[in-house]
Every structure is written in structure tokens, then in C-alpha cells.
PDB file of C-alpha atoms and ligand atoms in Angstrom:
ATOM      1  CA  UNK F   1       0.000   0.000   0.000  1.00  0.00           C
ATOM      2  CA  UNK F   2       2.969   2.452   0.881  1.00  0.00           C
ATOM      3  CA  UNK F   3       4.782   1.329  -2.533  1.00  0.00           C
ATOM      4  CA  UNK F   4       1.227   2.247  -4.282  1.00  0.00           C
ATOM      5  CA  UNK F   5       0.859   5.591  -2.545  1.00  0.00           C
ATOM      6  CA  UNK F   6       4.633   6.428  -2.930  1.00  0.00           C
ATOM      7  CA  UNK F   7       4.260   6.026  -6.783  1.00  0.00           C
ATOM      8  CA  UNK F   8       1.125   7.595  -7.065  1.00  0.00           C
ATOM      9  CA  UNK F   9       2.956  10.826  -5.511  1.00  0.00           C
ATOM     10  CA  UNK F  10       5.582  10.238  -7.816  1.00  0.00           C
ATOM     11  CA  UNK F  11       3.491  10.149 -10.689  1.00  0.00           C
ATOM     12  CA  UNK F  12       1.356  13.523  -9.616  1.00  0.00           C
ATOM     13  CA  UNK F  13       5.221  15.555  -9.378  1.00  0.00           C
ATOM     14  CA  UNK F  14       6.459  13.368 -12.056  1.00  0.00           C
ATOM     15  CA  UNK F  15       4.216  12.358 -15.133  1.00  0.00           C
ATOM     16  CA  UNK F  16       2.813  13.930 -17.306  1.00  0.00           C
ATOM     17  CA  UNK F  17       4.477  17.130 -16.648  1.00  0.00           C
ATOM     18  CA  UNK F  18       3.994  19.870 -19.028  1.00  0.00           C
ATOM     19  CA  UNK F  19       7.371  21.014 -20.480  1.00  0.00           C
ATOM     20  CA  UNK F  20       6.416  24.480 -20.914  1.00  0.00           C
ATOM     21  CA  UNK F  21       8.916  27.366 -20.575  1.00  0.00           C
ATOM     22  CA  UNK F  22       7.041  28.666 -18.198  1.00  0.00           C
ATOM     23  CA  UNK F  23       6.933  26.181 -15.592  1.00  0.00           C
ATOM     24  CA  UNK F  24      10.530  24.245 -16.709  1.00  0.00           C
ATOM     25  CA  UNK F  25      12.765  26.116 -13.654  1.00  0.00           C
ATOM     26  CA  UNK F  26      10.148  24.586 -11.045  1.00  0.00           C
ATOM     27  CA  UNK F  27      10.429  21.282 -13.051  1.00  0.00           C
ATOM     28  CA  UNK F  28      14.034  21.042 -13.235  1.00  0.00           C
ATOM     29  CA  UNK F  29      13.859  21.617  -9.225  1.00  0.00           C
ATOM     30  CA  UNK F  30      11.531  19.194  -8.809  1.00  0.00           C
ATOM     31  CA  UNK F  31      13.676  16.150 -10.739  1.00  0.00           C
ATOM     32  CA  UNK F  32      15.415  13.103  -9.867  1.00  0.00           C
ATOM     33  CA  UNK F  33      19.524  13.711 -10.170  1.00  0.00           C
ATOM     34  CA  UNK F  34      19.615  10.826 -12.862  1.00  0.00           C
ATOM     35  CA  UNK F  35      17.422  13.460 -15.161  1.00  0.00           C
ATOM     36  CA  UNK F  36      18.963  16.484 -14.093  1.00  0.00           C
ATOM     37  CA  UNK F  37      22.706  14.868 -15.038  1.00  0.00           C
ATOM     38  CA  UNK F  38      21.780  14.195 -19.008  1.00  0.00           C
ATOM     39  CA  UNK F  39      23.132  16.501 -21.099  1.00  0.00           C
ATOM     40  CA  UNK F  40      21.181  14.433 -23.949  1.00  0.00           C
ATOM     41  CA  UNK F  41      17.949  12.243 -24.068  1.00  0.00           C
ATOM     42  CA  UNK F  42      17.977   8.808 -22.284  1.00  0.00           C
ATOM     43  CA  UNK F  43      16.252   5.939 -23.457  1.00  0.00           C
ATOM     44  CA  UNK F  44      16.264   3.366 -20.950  1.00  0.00           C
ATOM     45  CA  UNK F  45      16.099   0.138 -22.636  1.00  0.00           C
ATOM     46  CA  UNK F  46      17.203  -3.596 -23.022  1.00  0.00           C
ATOM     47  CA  UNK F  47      17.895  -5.355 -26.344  1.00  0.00           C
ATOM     48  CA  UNK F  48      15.450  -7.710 -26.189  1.00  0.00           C
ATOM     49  CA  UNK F  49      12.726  -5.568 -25.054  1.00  0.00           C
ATOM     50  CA  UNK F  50      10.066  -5.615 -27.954  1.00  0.00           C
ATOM     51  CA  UNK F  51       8.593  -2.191 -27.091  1.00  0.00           C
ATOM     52  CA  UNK F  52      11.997  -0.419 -26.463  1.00  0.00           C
ATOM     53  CA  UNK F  53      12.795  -1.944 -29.910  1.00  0.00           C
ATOM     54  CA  UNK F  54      10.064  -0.112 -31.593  1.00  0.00           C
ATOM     55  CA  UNK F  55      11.438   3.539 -30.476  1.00  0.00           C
ATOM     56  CA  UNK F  56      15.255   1.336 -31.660  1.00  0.00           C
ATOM     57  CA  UNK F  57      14.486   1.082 -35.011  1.00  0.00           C
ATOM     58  CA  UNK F  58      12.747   4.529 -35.154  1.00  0.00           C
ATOM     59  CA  UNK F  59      16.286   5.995 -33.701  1.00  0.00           C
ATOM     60  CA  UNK F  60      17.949   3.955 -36.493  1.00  0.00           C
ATOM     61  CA  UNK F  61      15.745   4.830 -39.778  1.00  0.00           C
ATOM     62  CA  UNK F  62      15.960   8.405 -38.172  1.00  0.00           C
ATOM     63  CA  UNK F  63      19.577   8.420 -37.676  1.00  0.00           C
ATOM     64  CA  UNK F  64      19.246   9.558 -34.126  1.00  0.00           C
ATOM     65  CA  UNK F  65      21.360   7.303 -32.002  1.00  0.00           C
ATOM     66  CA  UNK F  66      24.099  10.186 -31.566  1.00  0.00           C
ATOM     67  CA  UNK F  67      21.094  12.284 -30.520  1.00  0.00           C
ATOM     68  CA  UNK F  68      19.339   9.635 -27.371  1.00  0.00           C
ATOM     69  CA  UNK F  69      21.346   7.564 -25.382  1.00  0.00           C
ATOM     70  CA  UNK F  70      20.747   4.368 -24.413  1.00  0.00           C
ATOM     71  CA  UNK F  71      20.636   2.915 -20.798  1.00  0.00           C
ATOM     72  CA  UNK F  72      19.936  -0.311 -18.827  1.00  0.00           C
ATOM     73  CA  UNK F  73      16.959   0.648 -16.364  1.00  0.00           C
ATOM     74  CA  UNK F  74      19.844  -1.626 -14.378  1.00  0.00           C
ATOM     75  CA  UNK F  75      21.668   1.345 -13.875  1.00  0.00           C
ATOM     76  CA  UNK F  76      19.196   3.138 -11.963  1.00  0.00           C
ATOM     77  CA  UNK F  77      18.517   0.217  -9.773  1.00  0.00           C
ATOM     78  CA  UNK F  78      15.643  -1.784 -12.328  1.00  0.00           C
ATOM     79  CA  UNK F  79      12.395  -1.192 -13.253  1.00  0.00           C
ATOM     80  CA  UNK F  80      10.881  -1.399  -9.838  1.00  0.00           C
ATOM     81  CA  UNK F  81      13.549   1.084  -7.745  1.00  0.00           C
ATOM     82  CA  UNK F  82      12.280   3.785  -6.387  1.00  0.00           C
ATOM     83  CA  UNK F  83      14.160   6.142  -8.357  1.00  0.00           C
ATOM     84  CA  UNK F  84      12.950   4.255 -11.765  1.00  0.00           C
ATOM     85  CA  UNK F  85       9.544   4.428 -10.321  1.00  0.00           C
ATOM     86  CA  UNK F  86       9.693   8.043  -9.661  1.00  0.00           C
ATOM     87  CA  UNK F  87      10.597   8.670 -13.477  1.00  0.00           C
ATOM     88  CA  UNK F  88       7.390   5.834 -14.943  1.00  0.00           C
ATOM     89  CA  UNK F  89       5.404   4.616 -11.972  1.00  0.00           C
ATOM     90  CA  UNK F  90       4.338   1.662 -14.306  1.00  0.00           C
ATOM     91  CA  UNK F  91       7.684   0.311 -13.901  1.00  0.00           C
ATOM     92  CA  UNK F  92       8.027  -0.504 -17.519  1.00  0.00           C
ATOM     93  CA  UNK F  93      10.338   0.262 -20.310  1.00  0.00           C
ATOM     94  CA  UNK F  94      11.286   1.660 -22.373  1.00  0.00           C
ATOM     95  CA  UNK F  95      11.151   5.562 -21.398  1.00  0.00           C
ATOM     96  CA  UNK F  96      12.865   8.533 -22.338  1.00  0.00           C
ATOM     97  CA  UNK F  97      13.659  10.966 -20.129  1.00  0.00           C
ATOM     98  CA  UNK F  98      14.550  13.860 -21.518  1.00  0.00           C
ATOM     99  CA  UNK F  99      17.355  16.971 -20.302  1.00  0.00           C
ATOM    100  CA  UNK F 100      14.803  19.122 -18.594  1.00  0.00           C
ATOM    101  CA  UNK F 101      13.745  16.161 -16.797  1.00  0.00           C
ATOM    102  CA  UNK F 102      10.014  15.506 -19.000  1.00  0.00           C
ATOM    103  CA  UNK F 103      10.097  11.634 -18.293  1.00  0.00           C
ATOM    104  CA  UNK F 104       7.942  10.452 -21.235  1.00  0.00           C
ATOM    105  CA  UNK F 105       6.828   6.579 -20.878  1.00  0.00           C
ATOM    106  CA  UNK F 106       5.145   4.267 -23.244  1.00  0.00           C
ATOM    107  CA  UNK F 107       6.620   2.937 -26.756  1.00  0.00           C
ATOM    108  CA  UNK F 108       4.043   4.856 -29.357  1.00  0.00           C
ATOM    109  CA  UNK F 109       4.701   8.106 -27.823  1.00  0.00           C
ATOM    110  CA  UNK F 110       8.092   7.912 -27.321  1.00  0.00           C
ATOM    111  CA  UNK F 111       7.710   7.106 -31.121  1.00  0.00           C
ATOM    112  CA  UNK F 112       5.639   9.698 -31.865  1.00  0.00           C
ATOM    113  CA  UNK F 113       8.138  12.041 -30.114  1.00  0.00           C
ATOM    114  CA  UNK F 114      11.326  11.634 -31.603  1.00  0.00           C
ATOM    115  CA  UNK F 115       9.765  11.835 -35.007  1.00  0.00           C
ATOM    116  CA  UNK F 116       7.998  15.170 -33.976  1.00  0.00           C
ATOM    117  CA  UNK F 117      11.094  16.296 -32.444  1.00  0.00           C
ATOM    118  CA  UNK F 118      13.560  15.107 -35.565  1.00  0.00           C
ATOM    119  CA  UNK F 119      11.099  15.639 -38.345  1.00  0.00           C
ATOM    120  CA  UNK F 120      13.726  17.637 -40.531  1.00  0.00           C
ATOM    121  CA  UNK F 121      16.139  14.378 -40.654  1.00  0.00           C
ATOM    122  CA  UNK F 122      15.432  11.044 -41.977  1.00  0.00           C
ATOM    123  CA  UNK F 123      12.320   9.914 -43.113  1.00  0.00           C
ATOM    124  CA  UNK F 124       9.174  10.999 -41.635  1.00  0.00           C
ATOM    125  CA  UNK F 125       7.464   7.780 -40.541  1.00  0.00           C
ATOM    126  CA  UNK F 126       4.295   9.501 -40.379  1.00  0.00           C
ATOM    127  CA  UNK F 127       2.537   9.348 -43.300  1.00  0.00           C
ATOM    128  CA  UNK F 128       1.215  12.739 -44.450  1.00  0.00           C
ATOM    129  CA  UNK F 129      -0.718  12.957 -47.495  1.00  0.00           C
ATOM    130  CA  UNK F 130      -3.320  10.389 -46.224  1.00  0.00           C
ATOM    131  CA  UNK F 131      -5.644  10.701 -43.511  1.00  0.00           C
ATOM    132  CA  UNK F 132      -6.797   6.820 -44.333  1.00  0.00           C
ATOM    133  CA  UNK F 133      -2.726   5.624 -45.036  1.00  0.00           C
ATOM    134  CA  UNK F 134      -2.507   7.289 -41.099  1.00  0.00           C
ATOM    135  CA  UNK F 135      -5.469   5.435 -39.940  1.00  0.00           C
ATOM    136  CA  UNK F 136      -4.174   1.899 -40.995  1.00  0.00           C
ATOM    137  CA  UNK F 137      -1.053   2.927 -39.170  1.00  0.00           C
ATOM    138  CA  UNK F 138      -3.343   4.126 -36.526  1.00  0.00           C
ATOM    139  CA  UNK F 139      -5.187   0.510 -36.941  1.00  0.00           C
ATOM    140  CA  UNK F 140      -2.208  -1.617 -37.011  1.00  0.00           C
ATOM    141  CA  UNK F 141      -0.627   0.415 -33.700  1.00  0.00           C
ATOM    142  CA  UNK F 142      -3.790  -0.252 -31.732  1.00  0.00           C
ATOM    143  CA  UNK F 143      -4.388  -3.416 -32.763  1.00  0.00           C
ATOM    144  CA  UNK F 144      -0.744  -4.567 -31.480  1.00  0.00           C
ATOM    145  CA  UNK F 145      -0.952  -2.607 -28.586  1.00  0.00           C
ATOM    146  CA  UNK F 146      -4.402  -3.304 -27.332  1.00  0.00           C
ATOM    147  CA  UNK F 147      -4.422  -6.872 -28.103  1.00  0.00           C
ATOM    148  CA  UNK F 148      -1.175  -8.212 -28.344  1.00  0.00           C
ATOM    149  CA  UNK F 149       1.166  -6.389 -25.652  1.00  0.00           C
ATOM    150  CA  UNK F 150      -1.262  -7.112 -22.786  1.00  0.00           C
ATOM    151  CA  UNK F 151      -0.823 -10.875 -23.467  1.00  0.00           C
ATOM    152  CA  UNK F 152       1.985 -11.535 -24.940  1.00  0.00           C
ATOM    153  CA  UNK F 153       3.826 -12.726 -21.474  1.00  0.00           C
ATOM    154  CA  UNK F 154       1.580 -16.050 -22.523  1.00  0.00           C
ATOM    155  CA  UNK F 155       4.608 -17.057 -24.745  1.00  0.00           C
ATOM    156  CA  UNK F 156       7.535 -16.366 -22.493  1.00  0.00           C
ATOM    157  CA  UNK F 157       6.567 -15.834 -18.614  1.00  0.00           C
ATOM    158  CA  UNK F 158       4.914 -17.914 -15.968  1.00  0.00           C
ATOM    159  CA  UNK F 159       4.223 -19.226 -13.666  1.00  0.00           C
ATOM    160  CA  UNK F 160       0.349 -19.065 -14.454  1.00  0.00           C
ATOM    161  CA  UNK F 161      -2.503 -21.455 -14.950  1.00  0.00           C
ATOM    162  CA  UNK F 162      -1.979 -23.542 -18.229  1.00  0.00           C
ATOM    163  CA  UNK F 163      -5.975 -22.256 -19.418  1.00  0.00           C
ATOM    164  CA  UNK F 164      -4.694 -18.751 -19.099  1.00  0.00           C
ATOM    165  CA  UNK F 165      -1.361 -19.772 -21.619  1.00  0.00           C
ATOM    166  CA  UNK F 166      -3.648 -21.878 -23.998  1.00  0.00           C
ATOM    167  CA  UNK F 167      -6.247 -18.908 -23.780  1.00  0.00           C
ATOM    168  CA  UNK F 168      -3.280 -16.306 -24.662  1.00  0.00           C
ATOM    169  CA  UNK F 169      -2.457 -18.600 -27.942  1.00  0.00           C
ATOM    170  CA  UNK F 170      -5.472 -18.562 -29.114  1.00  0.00           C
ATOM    171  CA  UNK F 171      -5.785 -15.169 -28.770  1.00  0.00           C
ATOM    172  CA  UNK F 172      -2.347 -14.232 -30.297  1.00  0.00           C
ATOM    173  CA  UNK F 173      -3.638 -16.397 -33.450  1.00  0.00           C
ATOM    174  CA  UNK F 174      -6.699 -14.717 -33.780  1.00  0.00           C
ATOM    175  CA  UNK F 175      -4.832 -11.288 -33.711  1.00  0.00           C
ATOM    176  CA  UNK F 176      -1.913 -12.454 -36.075  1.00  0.00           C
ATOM    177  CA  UNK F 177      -5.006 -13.189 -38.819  1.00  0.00           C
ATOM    178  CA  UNK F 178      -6.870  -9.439 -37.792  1.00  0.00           C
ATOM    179  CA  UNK F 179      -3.457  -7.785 -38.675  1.00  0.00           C
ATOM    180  CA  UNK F 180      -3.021  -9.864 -41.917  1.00  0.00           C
ATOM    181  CA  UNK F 181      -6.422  -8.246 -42.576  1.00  0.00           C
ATOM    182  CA  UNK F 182      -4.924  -4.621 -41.848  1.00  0.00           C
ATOM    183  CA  UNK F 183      -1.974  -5.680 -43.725  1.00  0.00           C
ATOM    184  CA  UNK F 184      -3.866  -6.037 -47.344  1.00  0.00           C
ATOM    185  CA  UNK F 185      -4.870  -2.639 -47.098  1.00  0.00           C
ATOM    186  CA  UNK F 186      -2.005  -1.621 -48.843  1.00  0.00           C
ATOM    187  CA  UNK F 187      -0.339  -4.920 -49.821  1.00  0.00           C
ATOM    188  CA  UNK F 188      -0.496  -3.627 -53.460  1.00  0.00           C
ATOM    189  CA  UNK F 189       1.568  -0.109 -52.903  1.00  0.00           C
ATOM    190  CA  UNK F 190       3.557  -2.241 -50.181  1.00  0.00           C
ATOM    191  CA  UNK F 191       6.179  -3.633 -48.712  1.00  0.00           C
ATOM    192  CA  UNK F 192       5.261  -1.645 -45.692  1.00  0.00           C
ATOM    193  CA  UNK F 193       2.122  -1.215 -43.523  1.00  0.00           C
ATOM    194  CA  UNK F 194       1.167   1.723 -45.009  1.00  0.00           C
ATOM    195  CA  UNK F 195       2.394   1.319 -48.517  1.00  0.00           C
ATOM    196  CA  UNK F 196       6.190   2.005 -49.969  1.00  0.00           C
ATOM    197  CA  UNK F 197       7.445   3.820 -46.981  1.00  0.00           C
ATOM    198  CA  UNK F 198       8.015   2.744 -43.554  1.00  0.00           C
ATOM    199  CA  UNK F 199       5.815   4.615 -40.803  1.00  0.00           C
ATOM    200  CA  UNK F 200       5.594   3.965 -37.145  1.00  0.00           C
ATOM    201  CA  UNK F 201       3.346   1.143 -37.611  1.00  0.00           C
ATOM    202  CA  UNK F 202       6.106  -1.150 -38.665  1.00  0.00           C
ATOM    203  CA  UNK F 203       7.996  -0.195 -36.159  1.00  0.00           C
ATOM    204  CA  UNK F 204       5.266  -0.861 -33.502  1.00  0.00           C
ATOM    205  CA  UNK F 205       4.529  -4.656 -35.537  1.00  0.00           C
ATOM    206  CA  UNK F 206       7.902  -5.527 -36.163  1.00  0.00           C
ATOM    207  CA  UNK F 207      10.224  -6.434 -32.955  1.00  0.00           C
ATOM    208  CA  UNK F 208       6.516  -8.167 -31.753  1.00  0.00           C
ATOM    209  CA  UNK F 209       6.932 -10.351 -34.906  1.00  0.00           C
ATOM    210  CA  UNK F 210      10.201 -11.469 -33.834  1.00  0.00           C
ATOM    211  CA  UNK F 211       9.181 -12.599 -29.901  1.00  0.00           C
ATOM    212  CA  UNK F 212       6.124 -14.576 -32.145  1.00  0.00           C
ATOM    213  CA  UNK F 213       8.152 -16.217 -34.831  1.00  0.00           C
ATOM    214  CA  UNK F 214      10.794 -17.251 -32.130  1.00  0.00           C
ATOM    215  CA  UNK F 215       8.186 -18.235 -29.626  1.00  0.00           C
ATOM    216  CA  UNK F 216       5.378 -19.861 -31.398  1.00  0.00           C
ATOM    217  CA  UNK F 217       7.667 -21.696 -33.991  1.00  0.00           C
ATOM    218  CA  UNK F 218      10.227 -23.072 -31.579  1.00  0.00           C
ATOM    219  CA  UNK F 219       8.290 -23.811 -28.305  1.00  0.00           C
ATOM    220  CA  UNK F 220       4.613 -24.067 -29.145  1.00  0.00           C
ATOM    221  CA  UNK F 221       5.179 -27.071 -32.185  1.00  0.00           C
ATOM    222  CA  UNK F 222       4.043 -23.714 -34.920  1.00  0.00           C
ATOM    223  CA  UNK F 223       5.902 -25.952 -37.736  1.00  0.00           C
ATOM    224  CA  UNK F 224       4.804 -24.112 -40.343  1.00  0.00           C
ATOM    225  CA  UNK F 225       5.720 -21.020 -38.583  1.00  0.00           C
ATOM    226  CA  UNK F 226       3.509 -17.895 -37.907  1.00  0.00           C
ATOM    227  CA  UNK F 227       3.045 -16.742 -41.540  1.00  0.00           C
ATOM    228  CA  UNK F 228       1.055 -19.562 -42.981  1.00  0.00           C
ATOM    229  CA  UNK F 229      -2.226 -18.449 -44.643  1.00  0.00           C
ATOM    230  CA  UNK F 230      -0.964 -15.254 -43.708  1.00  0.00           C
ATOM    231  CA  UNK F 231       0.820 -13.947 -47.445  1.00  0.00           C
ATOM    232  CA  UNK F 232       0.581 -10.326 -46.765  1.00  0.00           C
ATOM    233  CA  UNK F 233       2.135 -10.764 -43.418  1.00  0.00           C
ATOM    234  CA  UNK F 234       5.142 -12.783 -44.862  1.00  0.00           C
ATOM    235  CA  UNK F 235       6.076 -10.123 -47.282  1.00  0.00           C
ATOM    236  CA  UNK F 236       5.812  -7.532 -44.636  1.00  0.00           C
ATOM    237  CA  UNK F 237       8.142  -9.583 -42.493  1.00  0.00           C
ATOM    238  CA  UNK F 238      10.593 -10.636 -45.546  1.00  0.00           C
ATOM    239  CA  UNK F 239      10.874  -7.074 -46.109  1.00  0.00           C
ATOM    240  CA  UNK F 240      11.599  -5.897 -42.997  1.00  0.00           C
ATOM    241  CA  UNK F 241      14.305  -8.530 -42.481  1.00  0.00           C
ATOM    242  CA  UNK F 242      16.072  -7.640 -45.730  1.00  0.00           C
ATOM    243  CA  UNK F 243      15.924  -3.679 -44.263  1.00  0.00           C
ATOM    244  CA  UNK F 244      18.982  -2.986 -42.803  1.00  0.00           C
ATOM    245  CA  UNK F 245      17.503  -0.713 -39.720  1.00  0.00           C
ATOM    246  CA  UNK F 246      15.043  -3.572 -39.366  1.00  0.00           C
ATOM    247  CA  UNK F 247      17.580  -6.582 -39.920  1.00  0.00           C
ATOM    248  CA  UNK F 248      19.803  -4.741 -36.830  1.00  0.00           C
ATOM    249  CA  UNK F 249      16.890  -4.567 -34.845  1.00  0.00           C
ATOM    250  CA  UNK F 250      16.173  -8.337 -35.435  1.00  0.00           C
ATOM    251  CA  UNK F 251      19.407  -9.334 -34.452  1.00  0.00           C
ATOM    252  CA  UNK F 252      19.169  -7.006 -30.922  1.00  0.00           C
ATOM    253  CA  UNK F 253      15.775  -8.618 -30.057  1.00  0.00           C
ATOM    254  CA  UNK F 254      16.533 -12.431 -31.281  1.00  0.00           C
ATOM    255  CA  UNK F 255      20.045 -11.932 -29.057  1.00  0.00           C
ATOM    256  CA  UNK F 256      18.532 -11.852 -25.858  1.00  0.00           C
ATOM    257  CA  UNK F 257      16.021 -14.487 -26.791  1.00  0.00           C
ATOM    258  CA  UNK F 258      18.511 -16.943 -26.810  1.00  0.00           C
ATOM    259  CA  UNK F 259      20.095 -15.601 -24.102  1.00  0.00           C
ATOM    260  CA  UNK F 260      16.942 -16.546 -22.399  1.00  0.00           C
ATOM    261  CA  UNK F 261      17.040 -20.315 -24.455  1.00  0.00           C
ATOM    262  CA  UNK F 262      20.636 -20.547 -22.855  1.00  0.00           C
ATOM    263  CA  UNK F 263      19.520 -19.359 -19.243  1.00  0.00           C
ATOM    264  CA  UNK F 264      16.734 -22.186 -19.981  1.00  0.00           C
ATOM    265  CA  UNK F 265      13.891 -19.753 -19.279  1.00  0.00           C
ATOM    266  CA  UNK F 266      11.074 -21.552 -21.444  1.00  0.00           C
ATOM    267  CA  UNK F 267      11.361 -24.355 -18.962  1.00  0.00           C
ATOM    268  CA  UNK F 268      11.831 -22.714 -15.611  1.00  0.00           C
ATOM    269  CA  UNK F 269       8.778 -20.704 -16.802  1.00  0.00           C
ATOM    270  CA  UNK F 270       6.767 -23.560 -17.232  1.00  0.00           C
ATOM    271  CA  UNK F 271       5.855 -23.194 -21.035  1.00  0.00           C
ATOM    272  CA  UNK F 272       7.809 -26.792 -21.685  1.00  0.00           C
ATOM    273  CA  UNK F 273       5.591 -28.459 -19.600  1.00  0.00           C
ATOM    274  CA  UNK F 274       2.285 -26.353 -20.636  1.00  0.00           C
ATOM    275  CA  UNK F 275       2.972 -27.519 -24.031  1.00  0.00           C
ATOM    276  CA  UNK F 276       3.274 -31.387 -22.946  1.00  0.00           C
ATOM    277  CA  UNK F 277      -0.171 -31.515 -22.391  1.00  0.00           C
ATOM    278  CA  UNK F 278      -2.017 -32.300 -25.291  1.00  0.00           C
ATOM    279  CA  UNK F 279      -5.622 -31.763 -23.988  1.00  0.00           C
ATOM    280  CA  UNK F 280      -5.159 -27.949 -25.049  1.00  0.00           C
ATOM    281  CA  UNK F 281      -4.190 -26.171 -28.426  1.00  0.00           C
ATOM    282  CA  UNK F 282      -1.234 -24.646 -29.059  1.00  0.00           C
ATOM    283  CA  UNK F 283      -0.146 -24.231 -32.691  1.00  0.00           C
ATOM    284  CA  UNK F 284      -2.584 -22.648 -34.832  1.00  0.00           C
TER     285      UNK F 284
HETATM  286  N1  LIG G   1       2.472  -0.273 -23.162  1.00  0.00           N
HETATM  287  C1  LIG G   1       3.867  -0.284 -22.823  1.00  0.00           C
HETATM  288  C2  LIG G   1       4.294  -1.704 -22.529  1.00  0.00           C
HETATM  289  C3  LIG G   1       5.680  -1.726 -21.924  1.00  0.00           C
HETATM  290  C4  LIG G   1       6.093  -3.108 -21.480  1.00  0.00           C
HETATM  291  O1  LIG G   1       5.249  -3.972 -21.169  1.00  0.00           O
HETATM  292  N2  LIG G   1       7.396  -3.282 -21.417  1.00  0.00           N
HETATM  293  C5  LIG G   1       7.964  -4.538 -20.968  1.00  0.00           C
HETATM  294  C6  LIG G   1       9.243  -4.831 -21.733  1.00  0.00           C
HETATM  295  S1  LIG G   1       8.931  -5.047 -23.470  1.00  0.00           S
HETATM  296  C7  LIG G   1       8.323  -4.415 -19.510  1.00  0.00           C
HETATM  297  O2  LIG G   1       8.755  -3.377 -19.066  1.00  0.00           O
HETATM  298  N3  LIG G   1       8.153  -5.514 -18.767  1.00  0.00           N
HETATM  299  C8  LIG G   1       8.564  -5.605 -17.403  1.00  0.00           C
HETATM  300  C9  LIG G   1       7.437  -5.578 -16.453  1.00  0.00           C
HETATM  301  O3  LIG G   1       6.260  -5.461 -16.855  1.00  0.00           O
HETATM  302  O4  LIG G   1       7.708  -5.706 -15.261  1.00  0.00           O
HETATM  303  C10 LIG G   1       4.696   0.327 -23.951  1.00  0.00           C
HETATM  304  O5  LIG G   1       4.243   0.299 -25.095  1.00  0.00           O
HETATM  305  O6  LIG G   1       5.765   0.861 -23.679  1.00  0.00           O
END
């Protein structure tokens, strides 16, 4: 209860700030020393985090890695210190925190951000001329965030009840066939989401793909992989691979998976033995 009411003062002096001129001497007073120290953006981040590698491979089509730094939330003490907590009382990474101490949590806006803030370099990952090409980013975004993110943990965490993994499966096939919907939208202008050029939506999709095609194909018996019946969504991910921003990004995010295979977390977890159990489905 103290932990809860400590963070929730944190996030009232903390988040959500506005960085306004006006009020950016009383916020600089008001930060953690970590914040106050930067002399440049700091994204705190691991490799194989799949929504720290979304704002990645935006720093890398954008040519921005001179411009953010990147840091271990390990450094601070992890995601659950107090001084972490004080900066994103969800505890979660990524987030950037920027000079004047604006602690900005949450992949899509941290996206969102560093294109607004770097729009004159690189490409603009927004799509402009469109307001429907910006909706089936839009579409795409909130499909992976609203129905993917919350569970995918069924493919790599536990311990939790085998109905709630088999339940999660399901669910991530379902949603793998709603975004091959989203991805014929534009499969004709492709390779991207959105047509020829990349946009935030691939970004958002992309290091996600990698935690599924690793997961599903080598501990959940997908044999076929994730992209059968799903043509437009094989493209998509053929492309991305052959991008060189995206084919870095692939190699950060599959790293630490097998880190994880070496560390043997799929068993300690309790997926190996989930997946024993042939009374439940778990390729699709
Ligand atoms: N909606 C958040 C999700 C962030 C999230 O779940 N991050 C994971 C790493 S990819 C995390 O911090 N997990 C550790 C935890 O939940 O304790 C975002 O888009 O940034």
C-alpha cells in the first residue's frame, strides 16, 4: 500500500508534466539527479525488449542514435527502484527521459516524439498525405498494442494457470489473422504497412513479430511457422528482415532471446511443460 501511494505521488510531481517554458525552472527543481545529469535524451532500454525496440528502429531509420542515449533501467537500480519508479510509476520500459527532466513513458509516444522532435532528418514515418494511409497505421498500432502487448507474457513468462497460456495462444492467433487483414490494405503499394514507406506502424509490428516467430515456432510445435495463410504478413516480415535498420533490430531482439534459451527460461517458466499436455491447443 505504501509502494502504491509512494508512486502515485511520484506520478502527480512526475508524469505527465507539461514542459512548458514557463513552468521548466520549477520542473528542473523538482527532478530526480539521474534526469537532471543528461546533457542528452535517455532511453532506458534492453535489447530484447520488444517495445523499447520499436522507439530502436525509429532511432535507427531516423539516424538519431548520436542524438538519445541508451541505458539499462539496471543502472538506476531496475524497473521497480524507487528512483525508476519516480521517473514511470508503471515500472516498464522503455522511457525517455529527456534533459529538462520531461520523463515520457510508453513505446508509441516515445515514437511519436522523436519523429515530432527530428522531423527535418530522416524519413518521416508519419505518413502525411493520407488521412486513411494514417489510420491503418493508426489501426495496425492499436491493434498490437491493445491486443497483443497485454498478453503476450503467454509465450515467455509464468508461472500461471496452463488455461490462461492456452487462452493467450489462441488469442495471439486470432490477432496475427486481424493484422493480416490490416496488412492487405495496402499490400499492393507495399512492402510496408502503409504502402512504400516505412511509418511507425512497422515499427510498432515488427520487434513483436520477432518474440512470435521465435516463440510460437520453436516452443509451441508452430511448424509451419507464424506466416502460414498469412501472405501479406510474410512479405511484410521478408521485407523488414532484408531492411537494414530492421535486420539490426532483429538481431538485438533475437540476441537476448537466446540468451533466455541458454539461461533455460522456457522451462523454468513452465511453457515446456504447458505444451506437454495435449488436452489444449497450441499451434494454430
Ligand atoms: N504499453 C507499454 C508496454 C511496456 C512493457 O510492457 N514493457 C515490458 C518490456 S517489453 C516491460 O517493461 N516488462 C517488465 C514488467 O512489466 O515488469 C509500452 O508500449 O511501452
Amino acid at each position: 500500500m505504501a509502494a502504491l501511494a509512494s508512486s502515485a505521488a511520484a506520478a502527480r510531481n512526475v508524469f505527465f508534466r507539461r514542459a512548458s517554458a514557463a513552468n521548466a525552472r520549477q520542473r528542473r527543481r523538482a527532478m530526480p539527479v539521474v534526469a537532471a545529469a543528461a546533457d542528452k535524451p535517455i532511453l532506458y532500454d534492453v535489447p530484447v525488449s520488444n517495445n523499447g525496440a520499436r522507439c530502436r528502429l525509429i532511432m535507427y531509420w531516423k539516424r538519431l542514435e548520436d542524438a538519445v542515449e541508451i541505458r539499462d533501467p539496471g543502472t538506476i537500480g531496475g524497473l521497480k527502484s524507487e528512483e525508476y519508479l519516480a521517473l514511470n510509476p508503471q515500472g516498464k520500459m522503455p522511457l525517455l527521459v529527456l534533459p529538462d527532466g520531461l520523463a515520457l513513458p510508453e513505446s508509441e509516444v516515445i515514437s511519436r516524439y522523436l519523429c515530432d522532435a527530428h522531423a527535418d532528418v530522416g524519413p518521416s514515418l508519419l505518413p502525411a498525405e493520407s488521412p486513411e494511409r494514417r489510420a491503418v497505421c493508426a489501426l495496425a498500432t492499436r491493434v498490437h498494442d491493445q491486443y497483443v502487448v497485454p498478453i503476450q507474457g503467454v509465450m515467455y513468462r509464468g508461472p500461471m494457470p496452463i488455461e490462461q497460456r492456452a487462452e493467450g495462444i489462441a488469442a495471439i492467433a486470432k490477432q496475427l489473422d486481424v493484422i493480416e487483414g490490416v496488412m492487405k490494405i495496402y499490400a499492393d503499394e507495399g512492402p510496408f504497412v502503409a504502402g512504400a514507406e516505412p511509418s511507425t506502424a512497422d515499427a510498432a509490428l515488427f520487434p513483436t513479430y520477432i518474440f512470435m516467430d521465435h516463440c510460437l515456432t520453436r516452443h509451441f510445435g508452430w511448424r509451419d511457422g507464424v506466416f502460414r495463410d498469412r501472405p501479406e504478413s510474410e512479405r511484410w516480415w521478408c521485407a523488414m528482415r532484408a531492411d537494414t535498420c530492421g535486420a539490426r533490430v532483429y538481431d538485438e531482439v533475437k540476441g537476448g532471446l537466446e540468451k533466455w534459451e541458454d539461461a533455460g527460461r522456457f522451462e523454468t517458466v513452465g511453457v515446456t511443460e504447458h505444451v506437454k499436455d495435449g488436452s489444449f491447443t497450441w499451434a494454430y
